Amino acid sequence: MSGDRASPPADLGGKAFYMFVGNWVALATLIPMVIAGLMLSFLFIDRAEQDDMADLQRIVGGVARGMDAYLDSNIVIASSVAEAVHLYSGPNPGVSRSLPELIVSQRETVLSITITDAEGAIISASPGGARPASDLPELSRQSPARFSTLRQPAGGDAQLGVTVPIRDAADVYSGAVHLEFSLAPLIALGREIGGQDMDLRLLDAAGHEVALSAHVATSAVPESVLLADRTLSNGFVVSGRRYVQTVELREWNEYAVAACLLLLASMVSWLVAQAVAHRVTKPLAGLARDLADLNLEGGQHQLDVPDDAPREIRALFGEFNALLRRLDLSYGQLRESLEEAKLLRRRMEHVIDERDAIISKRTADLQSRTAQLERANSALQRVAMEDALTGLANRRAFDEFLALVWRLSLREHVPVSLILIDIDCFKSYNDHLGHQAGDDCLRQVAHAMRSLAKRPLDLVARYGGEEFAIVLGRTDLADAADIAQMVRRAVESMRIDHAAGGINGIVTISLGVASMLPDETAEADDLIAMADNNLYAAKDRGRNRVEFEFPTAPES
């Protein structure tokens, strides 16, 4: 047998010879190609590094500009909420309850809004709102807007908070608005323009950071790091690091590795083909056929070893047979496990269906109860602010509305007017016709007044008994007097019969009008007193008339 291995192939001068020469020619061609590729790669090292650095600086600058604009937009939102709270109510629990929830529902990136008073107590918050840090009010007093530290919740997008103080007209701190917003748009921007070989991060003053790109650095391959940082106007830093393989290594991967693999493949192929082709090919081909026809469903399996196979091939067949025995055993166990898994899955699906049905029923019940509570709450709010007899605003609604209009007029330096109205001789009307007729009369008079005050800053209210009040925001005394005359004529034109003492036998009204330009020395009660005095003057001067007078300047 050793003599056979030493004998040269019979066709060495034919096909085998040409294959031998062709392999060495290919090897001789690959070597200069590898050398030329390496030389070219060194020429482009400096240029490639410069291009990478310029690209990194451009991307970091773009992300920094986008971050500046995004942070400024959220400061504007928080400042708008603070201005709205101050303008319409100030930080008190009775007003603007729905403002945070409204803003969160309309802004997808806004996660929560919390409004606190000067002591830091929460007075209003969106459903996702959370109490700010204990030092939040102190920080709000020190600066117009202040950002919290970066947060990265488990399983969620990175978040950032901004706190804006609420200040009254005298620039006195009265509360704060804390807005939490998502950094998802900025992360999406970083991943879009950062690519897979760039690490973009956002850092705050405390050193917290959030990744803005999808690159995952690896230490398996030598890398060079290009650095570029950009500090924003609000103290945040956008940091960019580009992890790229050195230019030399990239060129080596493209040229040298390919050339070496070709060289190695050519040499190994030639040596292996000469050594094992004759004795190994046939039994291995038979092994391949047996393995291709293998079917694990058939039970026990055994490969037949060829009699003329070399010792190494026999050992290989023995290992394959041992592997097949273990495979048969594992396959049987796997089938049993699969059957058990199918049974367990069916049981789990049944349990899940039952749980889903229970959850769906409870969810429907909860939604129904919630809707009932909301309807009941709305009804209670209407009852609390509405006069049951006339449908007008009641005394409580009048007091709150007048206080709100007074503050707004003080801030804008515009006049506010008030009309107090009393039905003439209403007691004799009740005594003569009865309380039912008196209630009908009150409803008719209320209807006539309601149609003449329709602006957002106008309110018609039942002041008490047969007295009514009309608040007129942004209205001077002359216009208020004209409106009072229209109200008087409207009631007179209804010709409601009053034979028991009415003027000309019909129901009439007397009106007292007052108007003030609010300042720091006056209060809304002064306006009420002035209108009340004019009302009494109207009654003293014959009823069914409008009385008003311009306020005198206070003595110095």
Short mmCIF file of C-alpha atoms in Angstrom, two decimals, residues 423 429 433 440-441 444-445 448 487-499 502-509 544:
data_model
loop_
_atom_site.label_atom_id
_atom_site.label_comp_id
_atom_site.label_asym_id
_atom_site.label_seq_id
_atom_site.Cartn_x
_atom_site.Cartn_y
_atom_site.Cartn_z
CA ILE A 423 -88.12 94.26 40.60
CA TYR A 429 -97.02 91.26 43.55
CA LEU A 433 -101.00 86.90 43.05
CA ASP A 440 -93.13 82.83 36.96
CA CYS A 441 -92.44 86.58 37.01
CA GLN A 444 -89.64 85.92 32.69
CA VAL A 445 -87.46 88.78 33.90
CA ALA A 448 -85.21 89.04 29.22
CA VAL A 487 -82.70 95.70 30.06
CA ARG A 488 -85.24 98.09 31.62
CA ARG A 489 -87.07 98.56 28.31
CA ALA A 490 -87.02 94.80 27.62
CA VAL A 491 -88.77 94.04 30.93
CA GLU A 492 -91.22 96.92 30.47
CA SER A 493 -92.07 95.75 26.95
CA MET A 494 -93.17 92.33 28.24
CA ARG A 495 -96.18 94.10 29.89
CA ILE A 496 -96.43 91.68 32.80
CA ASP A 497 -99.64 92.55 34.65
CA HIS A 498 -99.12 94.08 38.13
CA ALA A 499 -102.47 95.49 39.21
CA GLY A 502 -97.02 98.29 39.78
CA ILE A 503 -96.13 101.40 37.84
CA ASN A 504 -98.75 101.88 35.13
CA GLY A 505 -100.16 98.48 36.20
CA ILE A 506 -97.20 96.42 34.87
CA VAL A 507 -94.02 94.89 36.28
CA THR A 508 -91.00 97.24 36.07
CA ILE A 509 -87.45 97.22 37.37
CA ASN A 544 -88.57 102.08 36.67
#
